[in-house]
Coordinates of C-alpha atoms in Angstrom, one line a residue:
Chain S
M1056 CA 0.0 0.0 0.0
H1057 CA 2.9 2.4 0.8
S1058 CA 3.9 3.1 -2.8
T1059 CA 7.4 4.4 -3.2
K1060 CA 7.0 5.4 -6.8
P1061 CA 8.3 8.9 -7.1
S1062 CA 5.8 11.7 -7.4
H1063 CA 6.6 15.2 -8.7
S1064 CA 5.5 18.6 -7.5
K1065 CA 4.1 21.1 -10.0
A1066 CA 5.2 24.1 -8.0
A1067 CA 8.8 25.0 -7.2
V1068 CA 10.0 24.0 -3.7
V1069 CA 11.2 27.0 -1.8
F1070 CA 12.7 27.2 1.7
T1071 CA 11.5 30.4 3.4
P1072 CA 13.8 32.3 5.7
E1073 CA 11.9 30.8 8.7
M1074 CA 12.5 27.3 7.3
M1075 CA 16.2 28.2 6.7
A1076 CA 16.5 29.2 10.4
Q1077 CA 15.2 25.8 11.4
V1078 CA 17.6 24.1 8.9
E1079 CA 20.5 26.0 10.6
H1080 CA 19.2 25.0 14.0
F1081 CA 19.7 21.3 13.0
T1082 CA 22.9 21.5 11.0
K1083 CA 24.6 23.3 13.9
Q1084 CA 23.9 20.4 16.3
Y1085 CA 26.1 17.8 14.6
P1086 CA 29.9 17.7 14.2
A1087 CA 31.5 19.2 11.1
G1088 CA 30.8 17.1 8.0
K1089 CA 28.0 15.2 9.6
Q1090 CA 25.1 17.3 8.2
K1091 CA 23.6 14.1 6.7
S1092 CA 22.0 13.7 10.1
A1093 CA 19.7 16.6 9.3
I1094 CA 17.9 14.7 6.5
I1095 CA 15.0 13.5 8.6
P1096 CA 14.5 16.9 10.4
L1097 CA 14.6 18.7 7.0
L1098 CA 12.1 16.3 5.5
H1099 CA 9.8 17.1 8.4
I1100 CA 10.3 20.9 7.8
V1101 CA 9.5 20.6 4.1
Q1102 CA 6.5 18.3 4.7
K1103 CA 5.1 20.7 7.2
K1104 CA 5.1 23.5 4.6
Y1105 CA 3.9 21.6 1.6
G1106 CA 2.0 18.7 3.1
W1107 CA 4.0 16.1 1.4
V1108 CA 7.5 15.3 0.1
S1109 CA 7.9 15.5 -3.7
V1110 CA 11.0 14.4 -5.6
E1111 CA 11.7 18.2 -6.0
A1112 CA 11.5 18.6 -2.2
Q1113 CA 13.9 15.8 -1.7
D1114 CA 16.3 17.2 -4.3
K1115 CA 16.1 20.5 -2.4
V1116 CA 17.0 18.9 0.9
A1117 CA 19.9 17.1 -0.8
E1118 CA 21.1 20.5 -2.3
L1119 CA 20.9 22.2 1.1
L1120 CA 22.9 19.5 2.9
Q1121 CA 25.3 19.1 0.0
L1122 CA 24.4 15.4 -0.4
Q1123 CA 23.6 13.2 -3.4
P1124 CA 19.8 13.1 -4.1
I1125 CA 19.8 9.3 -3.6
E1126 CA 20.9 9.7 0.0
V1127 CA 17.7 11.6 0.7
Y1128 CA 15.5 9.4 -1.5
E1129 CA 16.5 6.3 0.4
V1130 CA 15.6 7.9 3.7
A1131 CA 12.3 9.5 2.5
T1132 CA 11.1 6.1 1.2
F1133 CA 12.0 4.2 4.4
Y1134 CA 10.2 6.2 7.1
T1135 CA 6.4 6.0 7.1
M1136 CA 5.7 9.6 8.3
F1137 CA 6.7 11.0 5.0
H1138 CA 4.0 11.3 2.4
L1139 CA 5.5 10.7 -1.0
H1140 CA 2.3 11.7 -2.9
P1141 CA -0.1 14.6 -2.5
V1142 CA -2.5 14.2 0.4
G1143 CA -5.5 16.1 1.8
Q1144 CA -5.0 19.2 3.9
Y1145 CA -5.8 17.1 7.0
V1146 CA -4.3 13.6 7.1
L1147 CA -6.2 11.5 9.6
E1148 CA -3.8 8.6 10.7
V1149 CA -5.7 6.0 12.6
C1150 CA -3.7 3.5 14.7
R1151 CA -4.6 0.0 13.7
T1152 CA -2.2 -2.0 16.0
G1153 CA -3.4 -4.6 18.6
P1154 CA -4.3 -2.5 21.6
C1155 CA -6.2 0.0 19.5
M1156 CA -7.8 -2.8 17.5
I1157 CA -9.3 -4.6 20.5
V1158 CA -11.1 -1.5 21.6
G1159 CA -12.6 -0.4 18.3
A1160 CA -10.0 1.0 15.8
E1161 CA -11.6 -0.9 13.0
D1162 CA -15.0 0.7 13.6
I1163 CA -13.3 4.1 13.5
C1164 CA -11.9 3.3 10.1
K1165 CA -15.2 2.2 8.8
Y1166 CA -16.9 5.3 10.2
L1167 CA -14.3 7.5 8.5
E1168 CA -14.7 5.7 5.2
N1169 CA -18.4 6.3 5.2
K1170 CA -18.3 9.8 6.6
L1171 CA -15.7 11.1 4.2
G1172 CA -16.7 8.9 1.3
I1173 CA -13.2 7.9 0.4
K1174 CA -11.1 4.8 0.7
E1175 CA -7.9 4.6 2.7
G1176 CA -5.2 6.8 1.1
E1177 CA -7.6 8.8 -1.1
I1178 CA -8.2 12.5 -1.0
T1179 CA -11.7 14.0 -0.7
A1180 CA -13.0 16.0 -3.7
D1181 CA -12.7 19.3 -1.7
G1182 CA -9.0 18.5 -1.1
L1183 CA -9.5 18.6 2.7
F1184 CA -9.0 15.1 3.9
T1185 CA -7.0 11.9 3.5
W1186 CA -7.3 9.0 6.0
R1187 CA -5.0 6.1 6.4
T1188 CA -4.1 3.5 9.0
V1189 CA -0.7 3.5 10.7
E1190 CA 1.1 1.3 13.2
C1191 CA 1.3 1.9 16.9
L1192 CA 1.6 5.5 17.9
G1193 CA 2.1 5.0 21.7
A1194 CA -1.4 5.9 22.8
C1195 CA -2.5 2.4 23.6
G1196 CA -4.2 3.3 26.9
Y1197 CA -6.2 6.1 25.3
A1198 CA -7.5 4.1 22.4
P1199 CA -8.9 4.3 19.8
M1200 CA -6.9 7.2 18.5
M1201 CA -5.6 9.0 15.5
Q1202 CA -2.8 11.5 14.7
V1203 CA -3.6 14.6 12.7
G1204 CA -0.6 16.8 12.0
D1205 CA 1.2 17.5 15.3
N1206 CA -1.7 16.3 17.5
F1207 CA -3.1 13.1 18.9
H1208 CA -6.8 12.7 19.2
E1209 CA -7.7 10.0 21.7
Y1210 CA -10.7 8.0 23.1
L1211 CA -12.3 8.4 19.7
T1212 CA -16.0 7.9 19.2
P1213 CA -18.3 8.7 16.2
E1214 CA -19.5 11.8 18.0
K1215 CA -16.0 13.0 18.6
M1216 CA -15.0 12.3 15.0
D1217 CA -18.1 14.3 13.8
K1218 CA -17.1 17.3 15.9
L1219 CA -13.4 17.2 14.8
I1220 CA -14.3 16.9 11.1
G1221 CA -17.0 19.5 11.3
D1222 CA -14.5 22.0 12.9
W1223 CA -11.9 21.3 10.2
R1224 CA -14.5 21.8 7.5
N1225 CA -15.6 25.1 9.0
K1226 CA -12.0 26.5 9.4
Chain D
M709 CA 2.0 3.5 50.2
P710 CA 4.3 2.2 47.5
R711 CA 7.4 4.3 46.9
K712 CA 7.5 6.5 43.8
L713 CA 10.9 7.5 42.6
L714 CA 10.0 8.8 39.1
L715 CA 6.4 9.9 39.1
E716 CA 6.4 11.4 42.6
H717 CA 5.6 14.8 41.4
D718 CA 3.8 14.1 38.1
K719 CA 0.6 15.8 39.2
V720 CA 2.1 18.9 40.6
E721 CA 0.9 22.0 38.8
G722 CA 3.6 23.6 36.7
I723 CA 6.1 20.8 37.2
R724 CA 7.0 21.1 33.5
H725 CA 8.8 24.3 34.4
I726 CA 12.2 24.4 35.9
D727 CA 11.4 26.6 38.9
T728 CA 8.6 24.4 40.1
Y729 CA 10.7 21.3 39.3
M730 CA 13.6 22.7 41.4
K731 CA 11.3 23.6 44.2
H732 CA 10.5 19.9 44.4
G733 CA 14.1 18.9 44.6
G734 CA 14.9 18.9 40.9
Y735 CA 18.5 19.1 39.7
R736 CA 19.9 18.0 43.0
S737 CA 21.6 15.0 41.3
V738 CA 23.4 17.4 38.9
E739 CA 24.7 19.4 41.9
K740 CA 25.7 16.3 43.8
A741 CA 27.4 14.5 40.9
L742 CA 29.3 17.5 39.4
K743 CA 30.4 19.0 42.7
K744 CA 31.0 16.1 45.0
M745 CA 31.5 13.0 42.9
T746 CA 33.9 11.8 40.2
P747 CA 32.4 10.3 37.0
E748 CA 33.6 6.8 38.2
E749 CA 31.7 7.3 41.5
V750 CA 28.5 8.0 39.6
V751 CA 29.0 4.8 37.5
E752 CA 29.7 2.9 40.7
E753 CA 26.3 4.0 42.3
V754 CA 24.5 3.0 39.1
K755 CA 26.2 -0.5 39.3
K756 CA 25.2 -0.8 43.0
S757 CA 21.6 0.1 42.3
G758 CA 21.2 -3.0 40.1
L759 CA 19.3 -0.8 37.6
R760 CA 18.5 -2.7 34.4
G761 CA 17.7 -1.2 31.0
R762 CA 14.0 -0.2 30.9
G763 CA 13.6 -0.3 27.2
G764 CA 12.9 -4.0 27.0
A765 CA 16.2 -6.0 27.1
G766 CA 16.8 -5.5 30.9
F767 CA 20.6 -5.4 30.6
P768 CA 22.3 -4.1 33.7
T769 CA 22.9 -0.3 33.1
G770 CA 26.0 0.0 35.2
M771 CA 27.7 -2.8 33.3
K772 CA 26.7 -1.3 29.9
W773 CA 28.2 2.0 31.1
S774 CA 31.4 0.3 32.2
F775 CA 31.9 -1.2 28.7
L776 CA 32.2 2.3 27.2
A777 CA 35.6 2.6 25.5
K778 CA 37.5 5.8 26.4
P779 CA 40.2 6.3 23.8
E780 CA 42.1 9.6 24.1
G781 CA 40.9 12.5 22.0
V782 CA 37.8 10.7 20.7
P783 CA 34.4 12.1 21.7
R784 CA 31.9 9.9 23.5
Y785 CA 28.1 10.1 23.2
L786 CA 25.1 9.4 25.3
V787 CA 22.0 8.9 23.2
C788 CA 18.6 8.7 24.8
N789 CA 16.3 6.2 23.1
A790 CA 12.9 8.0 23.1
D791 CA 11.7 6.1 20.0
E792 CA 9.0 4.4 22.1
S793 CA 7.1 2.3 19.6
E794 CA 6.6 -1.2 21.0
P795 CA 2.8 -1.8 20.8
G796 CA 1.3 -1.5 24.3
T797 CA 4.1 0.9 25.5
F798 CA 3.4 4.5 26.3
K799 CA 5.3 5.0 29.6
D800 CA 8.2 7.1 28.2
R801 CA 5.7 9.4 26.6
Y802 CA 4.1 10.0 29.9
L803 CA 7.3 10.6 31.7
M804 CA 8.6 13.1 29.1
E805 CA 5.2 14.9 28.7
Y806 CA 4.7 15.5 32.4
L807 CA 8.2 15.5 33.8
P808 CA 10.5 16.7 31.0
H809 CA 13.1 18.0 33.4
L810 CA 13.5 14.6 35.0
L811 CA 14.8 13.3 31.7
I812 CA 17.0 16.4 31.1
E813 CA 18.4 16.1 34.6
G814 CA 19.2 12.4 34.1
M815 CA 20.8 13.2 30.7
I816 CA 23.2 15.7 32.3
T817 CA 24.1 13.5 35.3
S818 CA 24.5 10.4 33.1
S819 CA 26.6 12.3 30.5
Y820 CA 28.9 13.6 33.2
A821 CA 29.3 10.0 34.4
L822 CA 30.2 8.8 30.9
G823 CA 32.3 11.8 29.9
A824 CA 29.9 12.7 27.0
K825 CA 30.2 16.4 26.2
V826 CA 27.4 16.2 23.6
S827 CA 24.3 14.0 23.9
Y828 CA 21.2 13.5 21.9
I829 CA 17.6 12.6 22.6
Y830 CA 16.2 10.7 19.7
I831 CA 12.5 10.9 19.9
R832 CA 9.9 9.3 17.6
G833 CA 8.7 11.8 15.1
E834 CA 5.0 11.3 16.0
Y835 CA 5.6 12.6 19.5
R836 CA 5.8 16.1 18.1
W837 CA 4.3 18.0 21.0
I838 CA 6.6 16.2 23.4
Y839 CA 9.5 17.3 21.3
E840 CA 8.4 20.9 21.9
I841 CA 8.0 20.3 25.6
L842 CA 11.6 18.9 25.8
E843 CA 13.0 21.7 23.7
T844 CA 11.5 24.2 26.1
A845 CA 12.9 22.3 29.1
I846 CA 16.4 22.2 27.5
E847 CA 16.3 26.0 27.0
E848 CA 15.2 26.5 30.7
A849 CA 18.0 24.2 31.9
R850 CA 20.5 26.1 29.7
A851 CA 19.3 29.5 31.2
K852 CA 19.9 28.1 34.7
G853 CA 23.4 27.0 33.8
F854 CA 22.8 23.3 33.9
I855 CA 23.7 23.0 30.2
G856 CA 26.6 24.8 28.5
K857 CA 30.1 25.6 29.4
N858 CA 31.6 24.9 32.8
I859 CA 28.4 23.7 34.5
L860 CA 28.2 24.9 38.1
G861 CA 31.9 25.7 38.0
S862 CA 32.8 22.0 37.7
G863 CA 34.7 22.4 34.4
F864 CA 32.2 20.1 32.7
D865 CA 31.0 21.4 29.3
F866 CA 27.8 19.8 28.0
E867 CA 25.4 20.2 25.1
L868 CA 22.1 18.4 24.7
Y869 CA 20.2 18.2 21.4
M870 CA 16.9 16.8 20.2
Q871 CA 16.6 14.6 17.1
P872 CA 13.2 13.6 15.6
G873 CA 12.7 10.2 14.0
G874 CA 10.6 9.6 10.9
G875 CA 8.3 6.8 11.8
A876 CA 10.0 3.4 12.0
Y877 CA 9.6 0.9 14.8
I878 CA 13.0 -0.6 14.0
C879 CA 14.7 2.6 15.2
G880 CA 14.0 1.6 18.7
E881 CA 16.8 -1.0 18.2
E882 CA 19.9 0.8 19.3
T883 CA 22.1 0.4 16.3
A884 CA 19.2 1.2 13.9
L885 CA 18.6 4.3 16.0
L886 CA 22.2 5.3 15.5
E887 CA 22.0 4.7 11.8
S888 CA 18.9 6.9 11.8
L889 CA 20.6 9.6 13.8
E890 CA 23.3 9.6 11.2
G891 CA 20.7 10.3 8.6
K892 CA 20.3 6.9 7.1
R893 CA 17.7 4.2 6.8
G894 CA 17.1 2.4 10.1
N895 CA 19.0 -0.8 9.2
P896 CA 20.4 -2.4 12.4
R897 CA 24.2 -3.0 12.4
M898 CA 26.0 -6.3 13.0
K899 CA 27.4 -6.6 16.5
P900 CA 30.3 -6.6 17.4
P901 CA 31.5 -3.9 17.3
F902 CA 29.0 -2.8 20.0
P903 CA 28.0 0.9 20.2
A904 CA 30.2 1.1 23.4
V905 CA 33.2 0.8 21.1
K906 CA 31.9 2.0 17.8
G907 CA 28.6 3.8 18.0
L908 CA 27.5 7.2 16.7
W909 CA 29.7 8.4 13.9
G910 CA 32.1 5.5 14.9
C911 CA 32.6 6.9 18.4
P912 CA 32.0 5.1 21.7
T913 CA 28.3 5.5 22.5
V914 CA 25.9 4.5 25.2
V915 CA 22.2 4.2 24.1
N916 CA 19.7 4.2 27.1
N917 CA 16.0 4.2 27.3
V918 CA 14.2 7.3 28.7
E919 CA 13.1 5.6 31.9
T920 CA 16.6 4.2 32.5
I921 CA 18.1 7.7 32.3
A922 CA 15.4 9.1 34.6
A923 CA 16.1 6.4 37.2
V924 CA 19.7 7.6 37.4
V925 CA 18.4 10.8 39.2
P926 CA 17.0 9.0 42.3
I927 CA 20.0 6.6 42.3
V928 CA 22.5 9.5 42.5
N929 CA 20.4 11.4 45.0
D930 CA 19.8 8.6 47.4
G931 CA 22.6 6.2 46.5
G932 CA 22.6 2.9 44.6
D933 CA 22.2 0.9 47.8
E934 CA 19.0 2.7 48.7
Y935 CA 17.6 2.0 45.2
A936 CA 18.5 -1.6 45.4
K937 CA 16.5 -2.0 48.7
I938 CA 13.3 -1.9 46.6
G939 CA 12.4 -5.0 44.7
I940 CA 13.4 -8.6 44.7
G941 CA 16.7 -10.2 43.7
K942 CA 17.9 -8.8 40.4
S943 CA 14.8 -6.8 39.8
T944 CA 15.5 -3.6 41.8
G945 CA 13.8 -0.3 42.1
T946 CA 10.6 0.8 40.6
K947 CA 9.2 0.2 37.1
L948 CA 6.8 2.2 34.9
I949 CA 4.1 0.0 33.4
S950 CA 1.8 1.3 30.7
A951 CA -1.4 -0.7 31.0
C952 CA -4.0 -1.0 28.2
G953 CA -6.5 -3.2 26.5
N954 CA -9.7 -4.5 28.2
I955 CA -9.1 -3.0 31.7
K956 CA -11.1 -0.5 33.8
T957 CA -8.4 2.1 34.2
P958 CA -5.7 2.2 31.5
G959 CA -2.7 4.4 32.1
V960 CA 0.9 4.6 33.3
F961 CA 1.7 3.4 36.8
E962 CA 4.9 3.3 38.8
L963 CA 5.2 0.2 40.9
E964 CA 7.8 -1.3 43.1
M965 CA 9.3 -4.4 41.6
G966 CA 7.8 -7.5 43.2
L967 CA 4.2 -6.4 43.2
P968 CA 2.0 -9.5 42.7
V969 CA 0.6 -9.4 39.1
E970 CA -2.9 -10.2 40.6
E971 CA -2.8 -7.0 42.6
F972 CA -1.5 -5.0 39.6
L973 CA -4.3 -6.2 37.4
N974 CA -7.2 -6.2 39.8
S975 CA -6.6 -3.5 42.4
D976 CA -8.2 -0.1 41.9
E977 CA -4.9 1.5 42.6
Y978 CA -3.6 0.2 39.3
C979 CA -5.6 -1.4 36.4
G980 CA -8.9 -1.8 38.3
G981 CA -9.5 -5.3 36.9
V982 CA -11.0 -6.4 33.6
A983 CA -13.5 -4.0 32.2
H984 CA -17.3 -4.5 31.8
G985 CA -17.3 -7.4 34.3
K986 CA -15.8 -9.8 31.8
R987 CA -13.3 -12.5 32.5
L988 CA -9.6 -12.5 31.8
K989 CA -8.5 -14.4 28.7
A990 CA -4.8 -13.6 28.3
V991 CA -2.1 -11.0 29.0
V992 CA 0.8 -9.7 27.1
P993 CA 2.7 -8.1 29.9
G994 CA 5.8 -6.5 28.2
G995 CA 4.8 -5.2 24.8
S996 CA 3.7 -7.0 21.7
S997 CA 7.0 -8.9 21.3
V998 CA 6.7 -10.9 24.5
P999 CA 4.9 -14.3 24.7
I1000 CA 1.1 -14.0 25.3
V1001 CA 0.1 -16.1 28.3
P1002 CA -3.4 -17.4 29.2
A1003 CA -5.0 -16.2 32.4
G1004 CA -4.1 -19.3 34.4
L1005 CA -0.4 -19.1 33.6
F1006 CA -0.4 -15.3 34.1
Y1007 CA -1.6 -15.3 37.7
K1008 CA 0.5 -18.3 38.8
N1009 CA 3.6 -20.0 37.4
I1010 CA 3.6 -23.7 36.5
K1011 CA 4.6 -24.5 40.1
G1012 CA 1.5 -22.8 41.4
E1013 CA 3.3 -19.8 42.9
D1014 CA 2.0 -16.3 42.5
R1015 CA 3.6 -14.4 39.7
L1016 CA 5.2 -11.1 40.6
M1017 CA 6.0 -8.0 38.6
T1018 CA 9.8 -8.8 38.3
Y1019 CA 12.0 -9.8 35.3
E1020 CA 12.5 -13.2 36.8
S1021 CA 9.0 -14.1 38.0
L1022 CA 7.3 -13.1 34.7
A1023 CA 9.9 -15.2 32.8
D1024 CA 9.5 -18.1 35.2
G1025 CA 8.9 -21.3 33.2
G1026 CA 10.8 -20.0 30.1
F1027 CA 8.8 -19.8 26.9
A1028 CA 7.0 -23.0 27.7
S1029 CA 4.8 -21.4 30.4
G1030 CA 6.3 -17.9 31.1
T1031 CA 6.7 -14.6 29.4
M1032 CA 8.8 -11.4 29.8
M1033 CA 8.7 -8.0 31.5
G1034 CA 9.9 -6.5 28.2
S1035 CA 9.2 -2.8 27.9
G1036 CA 6.4 -2.8 30.5
G1037 CA 3.7 -2.5 27.8
F1038 CA 0.9 -4.4 29.6
I1039 CA -1.9 -5.5 27.3
V1040 CA -5.0 -7.2 28.7
Y1041 CA -7.4 -9.4 26.7
D1042 CA -10.9 -10.2 27.9
E1043 CA -12.9 -13.4 27.1
D1044 CA -14.3 -12.0 23.9
Q1045 CA -11.0 -11.3 22.2
C1046 CA -9.8 -13.4 19.4
I1047 CA -6.2 -14.7 19.8
V1048 CA -5.9 -15.5 16.1
R1049 CA -7.0 -12.0 15.1
N1050 CA -4.5 -10.5 17.6
T1051 CA -1.7 -12.7 16.2
W1052 CA -2.6 -11.7 12.7
N1053 CA -2.6 -8.1 13.7
F1054 CA 0.8 -8.2 15.4
T1055 CA 2.3 -10.1 12.5
R1056 CA 1.0 -7.5 10.1
F1057 CA 2.8 -5.0 12.4
Y1058 CA 6.2 -6.8 12.3
N1059 CA 5.8 -7.4 8.6
H1060 CA 5.2 -3.7 8.1
E1061 CA 8.1 -2.7 10.3
S1062 CA 10.8 -5.2 9.2
C1063 CA 13.6 -3.2 7.7
G1064 CA 14.1 -5.8 5.0
Q1065 CA 17.8 -6.4 5.6
C1066 CA 17.6 -10.1 6.7
S1067 CA 15.7 -12.5 4.5
P1068 CA 14.3 -14.7 7.4
C1069 CA 12.5 -11.6 8.8
R1070 CA 11.7 -9.8 5.5
E1071 CA 10.2 -12.9 3.9
G1072 CA 9.2 -14.8 7.0
T1073 CA 7.0 -12.1 8.4
G1074 CA 5.3 -11.9 5.0
W1075 CA 4.7 -15.7 4.9
M1076 CA 3.4 -15.7 8.4
L1077 CA 1.0 -12.9 7.5
K1078 CA -0.3 -14.8 4.5
V1079 CA -0.9 -17.9 6.5
L1080 CA -2.6 -16.0 9.4
D1081 CA -4.7 -14.1 6.9
K1082 CA -6.0 -17.4 5.5
I1083 CA -6.8 -18.7 9.0
E1084 CA -8.3 -15.5 10.4
H1085 CA -10.4 -14.6 7.3
G1086 CA -11.7 -18.1 6.5
K1087 CA -9.8 -18.4 3.2
G1088 CA -9.5 -22.1 3.1
A1089 CA -6.8 -22.8 5.7
T1090 CA -6.0 -26.3 6.6
M1091 CA -4.6 -27.9 9.8
E1092 CA -1.2 -28.1 8.1
D1093 CA -1.2 -24.3 7.9
I1094 CA -0.9 -24.2 11.7
D1095 CA 2.1 -26.4 11.5
L1096 CA 3.5 -24.3 8.6
L1097 CA 3.1 -21.2 10.8
W1098 CA 5.0 -22.9 13.6
D1099 CA 7.7 -23.9 11.2
I1100 CA 8.2 -20.4 9.8
Q1101 CA 8.4 -18.7 13.1
R1102 CA 11.0 -21.2 14.2
R1103 CA 13.1 -20.4 11.2
I1104 CA 13.0 -16.7 11.8
E1105 CA 14.0 -16.8 15.5
G1106 CA 17.7 -16.4 16.1
N1107 CA 18.5 -16.0 12.4
T1108 CA 18.5 -12.2 12.0
I1109 CA 20.9 -9.4 12.7
C1110 CA 18.6 -7.7 15.3
P1111 CA 15.9 -8.9 17.6
L1112 CA 13.0 -7.8 15.4
G1113 CA 12.9 -11.3 13.9
D1114 CA 12.6 -12.8 17.4
A1115 CA 10.0 -10.2 18.3
A1116 CA 7.9 -11.3 15.3
A1117 CA 8.4 -15.0 16.0
W1118 CA 7.6 -15.1 19.7
P1119 CA 4.0 -13.9 19.7
V1120 CA 3.2 -16.4 17.0
A1121 CA 4.9 -19.2 18.8
A1122 CA 3.2 -18.4 22.1
A1123 CA -0.2 -18.0 20.5
I1124 CA 0.0 -21.5 18.9
R1125 CA 1.5 -23.0 22.1
H1126 CA -1.2 -21.8 24.4
F1127 CA -4.2 -21.4 22.1
R1128 CA -3.8 -24.1 19.4
E1129 CA -7.4 -25.2 19.8
E1130 CA -8.6 -21.7 18.9
F1131 CA -6.5 -21.8 15.7
E1132 CA -8.0 -25.3 14.9
W1133 CA -11.5 -24.0 15.6
H1134 CA -10.9 -21.2 13.1
V1135 CA -9.7 -23.8 10.5
K1136 CA -12.7 -26.1 11.1
N1137 CA -15.3 -23.2 11.3
P1138 CA -14.2 -20.6 8.8
Q1139 CA -17.6 -19.1 8.5
L1140 CA -18.5 -19.1 12.1
A1141 CA -15.2 -17.6 13.0
Q1142 CA -16.0 -14.5 11.0
T1143 CA -18.9 -13.5 13.3
K1144 CA -18.2 -15.2 16.6
S1145 CA -15.2 -15.2 18.9
Y1146 CA -13.9 -18.4 20.4
G1147 CA -14.1 -17.4 24.0
L1148 CA -12.1 -18.9 26.8
V1149 CA -10.0 -22.0 26.3
G1150 CA -11.9 -25.2 27.0
E1151 CA -15.2 -23.4 27.1
T1152 CA -16.3 -22.9 23.6
K1153 CA -19.7 -21.2 23.5
Y1154 CA -20.4 -22.1 19.9
E1155 CA -21.1 -25.4 18.3
T1156 CA -18.0 -26.7 16.5
A1157 CA -18.2 -28.6 13.3
S1158 CA -17.0 -32.2 13.7
A1159 CA -13.4 -32.6 12.6

């Protein structure tokens, strides 16, 4: 399901001055010549801005860190947090692992599929939502749960999902 | 009242901030270690404490520290493993979220003991808000002079940095974590050389779990002997357990090693018992990797003795009848849960998270998933498929570079060992198994087709 086929961005990938300040924050924290360590942090920075990580974004990270593009591609395709294809503005990542499953994660997925009218990995017509399942997020005691952007939403129920989705639609 | 060494102040208002934290005795271990102790003396206290790695392996921390190579002119590193991702485990998250300074304090004191002038906290990328909490705490500690040049006039210079992961269970394995911190795919390294000799960027490195590093604080404050007074035998001190599944009060608890498992599961002070008045079917007491045990073998070992929350007692009976303390990810299953479905789910997890480096794990987890999918979803599995599943897990265990292979094999082996008749019921009743659960062992509620 996690396709690693490259996907291209139509718009140019630009690092704003704020993003460059974050880049510098990371590159300073490693010994000289070890800037490769900043690949994952920089992929997070670019994904936060653009929502996903295009080939162009990965090339830009390689350029900023003075690395070969392949060094960034192999990292971007290994770690599951990076979206290698366009996604909705809100990516609803529902934990599907054991402890969440036994208290109703599968029902949450079915509910999302019906409510949003899309299958796992798809984007709603208005471009707002994508949902997918992910493996254990470390919220097992507060299950079922999902991650959306930087936040965890726990003890999920259909009512809670309705409210969250309604709020995002009205934003 | 049971003693709390780590979570004593977790509910104090404002404890995330350094002033409140210091009002409650915070950063005493830094003062004590840097002003009154040599690094060797700190290591000695940790050895005396009997502290064992809290990430899952349970290796003695003092011994791990004493293996650290100290070649002249080569930097040494302490790396905190905050990549918590073992299913059922969310204790480090709790500690970092509510007591960020306890981890920072432990990092400073431990780095001093190891002679590490630069250390890193590698935190799973999904814990984004905790990353921010820790960054703020680091800045506060720097402003108070606990991080930076010549800390407290001791001559010890120290920097502490945060590093986010990108979503990969395998990076909780220490050498995969180091690869990831170097900006690579999380492929575990062959050992030896061990990180203590060649770790981060080829330099001597100690990788310790969040809870392990936090435990260094009370050990330095009160002395290793005092810490070792708590617990039984080689299981000393307190342990954080994250409890989840079908229990009344899921959450993170600090308990003294040696607490009877019966009390932990059923007392209102901890899990509050199985939820909704149901009966206990099985427990996975140390994260998804450790063997699942049926209720009978959970409460008592094969000799009929009460099981206790210690490394030794949980493992009593070996894999034939025991399990492991592991990471402290305590998952409880009630009578309505399906063991086959849970095994299928965990196998899907390990298949998804295998880094792909070793073929027994890369291919084996996929084969197990296919077989389990057949059994669980009524796709024409036969009795031979159960034997095939057993055979595959046996060929993965012990044949891979890192323990992910074992971690994938053990849950499958234990499920077949203790719940074989439930697997057989699925094979015999593929349709029924889609709508009903098998229930407790030896007590099938549904009519079974004749074999």
